[in-house]
CSV table of C-alpha atoms and ligand atoms in Angstrom, one decimal:
chain,number,residue,atom,x,y,z
R,25,MET,CA,73.1,24.9,-10.1
R,26,ASP,CA,72.8,23.2,-13.5
R,27,HIS,CA,76.1,21.2,-13.3
R,28,PHE,CA,77.2,22.7,-16.6
R,29,THR,CA,78.2,26.2,-15.6
R,30,CYS,CA,80.1,27.6,-12.6
R,31,ASP,CA,77.7,29.5,-10.4
R,32,ARG,CA,80.4,32.0,-9.4
R,33,CYS,CA,82.0,33.0,-12.7
R,34,GLY,CA,79.7,31.5,-15.3
R,35,ASN,CA,82.4,29.5,-17.1
R,36,GLY,CA,81.3,26.2,-18.6
R,37,LEU,CA,82.3,23.2,-16.4
R,38,LEU,CA,82.4,20.5,-19.0
R,39,LEU,CA,84.4,22.3,-21.7
R,40,ASP,CA,86.5,24.7,-19.6
R,41,ALA,CA,87.2,22.6,-16.5
R,42,PRO,CA,88.1,18.9,-16.0
R,43,VAL,CA,86.4,18.9,-12.6
R,44,ARG,CA,83.6,20.7,-10.9
R,45,TYR,CA,83.0,21.2,-7.2
R,46,GLU,CA,79.7,21.3,-5.3
R,47,VAL,CA,79.2,23.8,-2.4
R,48,ARG,CA,76.4,23.1,0.0
R,49,ILE,CA,75.6,25.8,2.5
R,50,GLU,CA,73.1,25.3,5.3
R,51,VAL,CA,72.0,28.3,7.3
R,52,LYS,CA,69.8,27.5,10.3
R,53,SER,CA,68.8,28.9,13.7
R,54,ALA,CA,71.1,27.7,16.4
R,55,TYR,CA,70.4,27.6,20.1
R,56,ASP,CA,72.8,26.6,22.8
R,57,PRO,CA,71.6,24.1,25.5
R,58,LEU,CA,70.7,25.9,28.7
R,59,GLU,CA,69.7,25.0,32.2
R,60,ILE,CA,66.1,25.9,32.1
R,61,THR,CA,64.2,27.5,35.0
R,62,SER,CA,60.5,28.2,35.3
R,63,GLU,CA,61.2,31.9,34.6
R,64,ASP,CA,63.0,30.9,31.4
R,65,LEU,CA,60.0,28.8,30.4
R,66,ALA,CA,57.6,31.8,30.9
R,67,ARG,CA,59.9,34.1,29.0
R,68,VAL,CA,60.2,31.5,26.1
R,69,GLU,CA,56.5,31.2,26.0
R,70,GLU,CA,56.2,35.0,25.6
R,71,GLU,CA,58.9,35.1,23.0
R,72,LEU,CA,57.2,32.2,21.1
R,73,HIS,CA,53.9,34.1,21.0
R,74,ALA,CA,55.7,37.2,19.8
R,75,LEU,CA,57.5,35.2,17.1
R,76,LEU,CA,54.2,33.7,15.9
R,77,GLU,CA,52.6,37.1,15.7
R,78,LYS,CA,55.6,38.4,13.7
R,79,LEU,CA,55.5,35.4,11.3
R,80,LYS,CA,51.8,36.1,10.5
R,81,ASP,CA,53.0,39.1,8.5
R,82,TYR,CA,55.8,37.2,6.7
R,83,SER,CA,55.6,35.5,3.4
R,84,ALA,CA,56.3,31.7,3.5
R,85,GLU,CA,59.8,32.4,2.0
R,86,LYS,CA,60.7,35.0,4.5
R,87,ALA,CA,59.5,32.9,7.4
R,88,GLN,CA,61.6,30.0,6.1
R,89,ASP,CA,64.7,32.3,5.9
R,90,GLU,CA,64.3,32.9,9.6
R,91,VAL,CA,64.6,29.2,10.4
R,92,HIS,CA,66.5,27.2,7.7
R,93,ARG,CA,67.9,27.6,4.2
R,94,ASP,CA,70.0,25.3,2.0
R,95,PHE,CA,72.1,26.5,-0.9
R,96,ARG,CA,73.9,24.4,-3.5
R,97,PHE,CA,76.3,25.8,-6.0
R,98,ASP,CA,78.6,24.3,-8.7
R,99,LEU,CA,82.1,25.8,-8.9
R,100,CYS,CA,85.0,25.5,-11.3
R,101,ALA,CA,88.4,24.7,-9.9
R,102,THR,CA,89.5,28.4,-9.9
R,103,CYS,CA,86.4,29.5,-8.0
R,104,GLN,CA,86.7,26.5,-5.6
R,105,LYS,CA,90.1,27.8,-4.6
R,106,LYS,CA,88.8,31.4,-4.2
R,107,PHE,CA,85.9,30.1,-2.2
R,108,LEU,CA,88.0,28.0,0.2
R,109,ALA,CA,90.4,31.0,0.7
R,110,ASP,CA,87.5,33.3,1.7
R,111,PRO,CA,84.2,31.5,2.2
R,112,LEU,CA,82.4,34.4,3.8
R,113,GLY,CA,83.7,37.0,1.3
R,114,ARG,CA,85.3,39.1,4.0
R,115,SER,CA,88.0,40.5,1.7
R,116,ARG,CA,85.3,42.1,-0.6
G,22,ZN,ZN1,84.2,29.6,-11.7
């Protein structure tokens, strides 16, 4: 993301396109609110300990990927239209 080239097609944004678009993607762990019982708390404590053990073997980057990541991309007008039509790339 340098604001000068499209991160999807590589075209120059200042010379080849009158406008650029920014895409921000946030990927994070999501939990639904639950009615919590004491059994749930005991299970969560066990899972938390297991997760902490697992994270000991992870690099900082891999551990971060499990919880939260932000992405920012510059797109030209053509790529912006293609992104909006299929943001998850399902047609590929
Ligand atoms: Zn492009």
